[in-house]
CSV table of C-alpha atoms in Angstrom, one decimal:
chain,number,residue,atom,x,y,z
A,1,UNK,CA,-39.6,-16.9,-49.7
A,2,UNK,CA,-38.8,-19.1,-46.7
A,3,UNK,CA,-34.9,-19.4,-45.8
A,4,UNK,CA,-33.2,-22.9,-46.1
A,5,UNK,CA,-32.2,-25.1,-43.0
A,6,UNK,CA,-28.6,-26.8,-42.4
A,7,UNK,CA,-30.2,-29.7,-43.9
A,8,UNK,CA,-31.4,-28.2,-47.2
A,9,UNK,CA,-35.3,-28.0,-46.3
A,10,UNK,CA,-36.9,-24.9,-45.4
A,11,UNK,CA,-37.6,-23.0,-42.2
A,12,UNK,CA,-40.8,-23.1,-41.2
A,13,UNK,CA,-42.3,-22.3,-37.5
A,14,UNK,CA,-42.1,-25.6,-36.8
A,15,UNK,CA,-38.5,-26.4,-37.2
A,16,UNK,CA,-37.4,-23.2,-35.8
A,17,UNK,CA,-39.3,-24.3,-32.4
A,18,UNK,CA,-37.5,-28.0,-32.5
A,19,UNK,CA,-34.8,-26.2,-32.9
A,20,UNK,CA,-35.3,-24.0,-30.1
A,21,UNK,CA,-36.7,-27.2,-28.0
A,22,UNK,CA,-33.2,-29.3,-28.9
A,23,UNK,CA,-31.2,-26.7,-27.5
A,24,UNK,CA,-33.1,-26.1,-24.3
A,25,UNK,CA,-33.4,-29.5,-23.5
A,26,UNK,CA,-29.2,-29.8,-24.4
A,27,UNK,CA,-28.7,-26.9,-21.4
A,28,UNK,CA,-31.5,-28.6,-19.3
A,29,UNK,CA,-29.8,-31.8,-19.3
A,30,UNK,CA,-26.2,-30.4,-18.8
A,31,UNK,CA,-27.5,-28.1,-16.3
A,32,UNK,CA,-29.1,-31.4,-14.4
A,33,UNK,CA,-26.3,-33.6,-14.7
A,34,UNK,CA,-24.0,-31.1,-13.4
A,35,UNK,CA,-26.2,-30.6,-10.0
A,36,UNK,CA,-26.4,-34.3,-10.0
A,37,UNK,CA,-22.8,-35.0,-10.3
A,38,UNK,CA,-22.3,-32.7,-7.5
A,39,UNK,CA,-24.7,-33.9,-5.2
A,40,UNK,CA,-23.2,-37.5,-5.4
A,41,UNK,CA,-19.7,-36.0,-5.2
A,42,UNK,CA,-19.9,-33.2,-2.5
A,43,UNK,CA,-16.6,-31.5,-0.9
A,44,UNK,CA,-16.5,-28.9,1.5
A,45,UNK,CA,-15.6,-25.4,0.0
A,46,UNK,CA,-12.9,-24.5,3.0
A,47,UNK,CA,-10.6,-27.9,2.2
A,48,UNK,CA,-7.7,-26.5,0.6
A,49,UNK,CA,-7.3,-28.9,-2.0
A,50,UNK,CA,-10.1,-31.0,-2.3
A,51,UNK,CA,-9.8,-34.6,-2.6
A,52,UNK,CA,-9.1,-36.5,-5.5
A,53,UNK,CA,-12.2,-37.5,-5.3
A,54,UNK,CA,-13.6,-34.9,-7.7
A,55,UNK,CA,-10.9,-34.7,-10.3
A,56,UNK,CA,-11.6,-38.2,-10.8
A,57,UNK,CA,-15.3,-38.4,-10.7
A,58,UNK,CA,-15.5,-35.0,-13.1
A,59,UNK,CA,-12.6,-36.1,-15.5
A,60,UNK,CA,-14.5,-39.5,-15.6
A,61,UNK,CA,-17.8,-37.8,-16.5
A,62,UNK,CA,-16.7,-35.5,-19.2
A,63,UNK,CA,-13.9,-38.3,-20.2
A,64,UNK,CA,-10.9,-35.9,-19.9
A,65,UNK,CA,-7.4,-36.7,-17.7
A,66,UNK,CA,-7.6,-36.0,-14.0
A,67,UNK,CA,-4.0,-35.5,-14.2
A,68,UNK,CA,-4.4,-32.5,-16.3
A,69,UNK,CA,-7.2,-31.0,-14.3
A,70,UNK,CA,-5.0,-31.7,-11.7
A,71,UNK,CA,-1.8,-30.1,-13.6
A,72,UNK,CA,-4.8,-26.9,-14.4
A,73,UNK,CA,-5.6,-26.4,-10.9
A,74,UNK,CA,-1.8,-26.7,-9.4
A,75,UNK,CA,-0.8,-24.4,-12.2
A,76,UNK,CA,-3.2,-21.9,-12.2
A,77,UNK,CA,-3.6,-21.6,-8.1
A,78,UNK,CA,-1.8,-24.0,-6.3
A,79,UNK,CA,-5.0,-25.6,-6.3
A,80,UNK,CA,-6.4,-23.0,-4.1
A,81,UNK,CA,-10.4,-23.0,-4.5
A,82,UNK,CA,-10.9,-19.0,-2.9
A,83,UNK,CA,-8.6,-18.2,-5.6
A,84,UNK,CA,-9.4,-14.8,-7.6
A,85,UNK,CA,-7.1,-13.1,-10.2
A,86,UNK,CA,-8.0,-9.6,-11.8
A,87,UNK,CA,-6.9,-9.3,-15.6
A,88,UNK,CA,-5.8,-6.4,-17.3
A,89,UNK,CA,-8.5,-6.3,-19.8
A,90,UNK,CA,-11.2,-5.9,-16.8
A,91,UNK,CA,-11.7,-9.6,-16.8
A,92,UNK,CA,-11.3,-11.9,-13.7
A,93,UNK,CA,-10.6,-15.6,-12.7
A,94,UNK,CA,-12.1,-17.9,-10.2
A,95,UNK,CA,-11.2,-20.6,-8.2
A,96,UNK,CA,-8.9,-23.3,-8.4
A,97,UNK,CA,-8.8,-23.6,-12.2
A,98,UNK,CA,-9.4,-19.8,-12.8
A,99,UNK,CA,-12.4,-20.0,-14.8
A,100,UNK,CA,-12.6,-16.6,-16.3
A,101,UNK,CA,-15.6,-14.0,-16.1
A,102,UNK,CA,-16.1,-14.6,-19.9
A,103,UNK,CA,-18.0,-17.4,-19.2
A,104,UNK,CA,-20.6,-15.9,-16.6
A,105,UNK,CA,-23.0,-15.8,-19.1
A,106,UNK,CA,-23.1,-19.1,-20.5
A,107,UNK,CA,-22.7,-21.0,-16.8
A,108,UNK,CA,-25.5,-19.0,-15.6
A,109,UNK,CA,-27.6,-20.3,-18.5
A,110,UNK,CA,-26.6,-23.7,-16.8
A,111,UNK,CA,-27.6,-23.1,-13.5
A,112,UNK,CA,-24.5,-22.1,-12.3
A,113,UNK,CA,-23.7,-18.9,-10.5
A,114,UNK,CA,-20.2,-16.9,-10.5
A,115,UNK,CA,-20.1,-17.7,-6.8
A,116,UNK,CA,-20.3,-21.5,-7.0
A,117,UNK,CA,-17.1,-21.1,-9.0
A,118,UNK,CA,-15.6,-21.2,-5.3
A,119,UNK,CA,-16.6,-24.7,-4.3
A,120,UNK,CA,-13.9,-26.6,-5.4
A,121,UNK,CA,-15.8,-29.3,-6.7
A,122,UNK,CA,-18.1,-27.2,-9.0
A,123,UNK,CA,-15.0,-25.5,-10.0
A,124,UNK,CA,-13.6,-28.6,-10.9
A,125,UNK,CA,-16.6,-29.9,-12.7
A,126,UNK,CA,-16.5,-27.1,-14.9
A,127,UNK,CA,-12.8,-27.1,-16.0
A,128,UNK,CA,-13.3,-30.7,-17.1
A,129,UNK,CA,-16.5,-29.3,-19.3
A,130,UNK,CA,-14.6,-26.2,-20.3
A,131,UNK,CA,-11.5,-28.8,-21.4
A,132,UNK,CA,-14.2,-31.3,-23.1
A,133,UNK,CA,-15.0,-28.6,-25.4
A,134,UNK,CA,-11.7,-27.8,-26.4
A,135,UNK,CA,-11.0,-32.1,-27.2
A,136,UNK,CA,-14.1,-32.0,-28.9
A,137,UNK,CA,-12.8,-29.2,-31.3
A,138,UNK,CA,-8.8,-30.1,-31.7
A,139,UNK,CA,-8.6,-33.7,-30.4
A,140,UNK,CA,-7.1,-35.3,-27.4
A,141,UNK,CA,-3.8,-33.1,-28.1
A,142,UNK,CA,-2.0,-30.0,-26.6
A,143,UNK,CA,-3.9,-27.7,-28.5
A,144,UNK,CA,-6.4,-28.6,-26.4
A,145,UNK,CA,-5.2,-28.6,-23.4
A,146,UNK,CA,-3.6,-25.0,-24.4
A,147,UNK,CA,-7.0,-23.9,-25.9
A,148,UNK,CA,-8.5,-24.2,-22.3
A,149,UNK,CA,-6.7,-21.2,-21.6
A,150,UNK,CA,-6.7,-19.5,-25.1
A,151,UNK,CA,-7.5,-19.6,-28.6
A,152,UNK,CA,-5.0,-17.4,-29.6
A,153,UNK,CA,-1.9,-19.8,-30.9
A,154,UNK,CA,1.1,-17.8,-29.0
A,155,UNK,CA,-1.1,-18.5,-25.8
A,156,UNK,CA,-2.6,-21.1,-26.5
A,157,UNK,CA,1.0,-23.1,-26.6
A,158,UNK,CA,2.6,-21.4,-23.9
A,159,UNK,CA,-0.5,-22.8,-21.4
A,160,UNK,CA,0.3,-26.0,-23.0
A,161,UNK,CA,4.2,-26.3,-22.4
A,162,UNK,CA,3.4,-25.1,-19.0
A,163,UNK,CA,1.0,-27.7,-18.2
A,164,UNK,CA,3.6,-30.2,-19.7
A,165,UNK,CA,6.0,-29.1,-17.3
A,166,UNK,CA,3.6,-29.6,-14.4
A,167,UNK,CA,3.2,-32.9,-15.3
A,168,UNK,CA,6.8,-33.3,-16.4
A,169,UNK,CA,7.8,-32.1,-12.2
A,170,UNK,CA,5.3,-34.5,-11.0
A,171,UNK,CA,6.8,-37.3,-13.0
A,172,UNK,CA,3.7,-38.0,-14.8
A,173,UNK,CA,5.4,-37.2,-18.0
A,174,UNK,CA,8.7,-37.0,-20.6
């Protein structure tokens, strides 16, 4: 007996490969557009903070606020791009938005490798996917914003109020 599909019809070889294909080609074409965002928006790893250049091309791409990446990077590292924290739980975070080792895995998939974490502009790039994701899931809203930290709700809004009160020193916000 042959299992059902999302859809209701059943599994043969042939939908299991397109289903395989659809999700290659979705890393393929984030991997690619990532490389190519960079190449059109390159900054040099050793500038402190990098321009604004790439907060707004990256939040503009992945259609997230630059003044949140922005708030993300100043909070987590003063915006510093060699940044690297050591966790408790064996975990670590890198660069300017302090991506954590968690997500080796899946940004290797991608193309990108633990070390290009450091260049502020990749770093930057993948904080505005990383924060996608979470607006995909809960909505342009502080969960989301929190969620790019954690999932877990007593963490989750804690990163949030301290991103509001980034923003909120900056005079971006009430």
């Amino acid at each position: 007996m042959n299992p059902r599909n999302r859809s209701g019809g059943y599994v043969t070889a042939r939908t299991g490969v397109a289903s395989m294909q659809r999700r290659c080609t979705r890393w393929l074409w984030f991997a690619m557009l990532l490389l190519s965002a960079l190449v059109v928006a390159p900054v040099h790893a050793d500038d402190a903070v990098p321009d604004g250049e790439c907060f707004e091309r990256a939040a503009g791409y992945q259609g997230v606020n630059p003044q949140i990446l922005r708030a993300i990077a100043w909070y987590e590292s003063k915006g510093n791009p060699a940044a690297v924290h050591r966790n408790a739980d064996g975990s670590i975070d890198v660069g300017q938005t302090q991506i954590n080792s968690v997500h080796f895995g899946e940004l290797r998939r991608y193309g990108v490798p633990p070390g290009a974490l450091k260049d502020a502009c990749v770093n930057i790039y993948v904080a505005a996917w990383m924060l996608k994701r979470k607006m995909v899931r809960y909505g342009n809203t502080w969960q989301a914003i929190g969620a790019y930290h954690s999932e877990t709700p007593r963490y989750r809004d804690e990163y949030a109020r301290n991103i509001h009160a980034v923003l909120v020193s900056w005079g971006l916000h009430e």
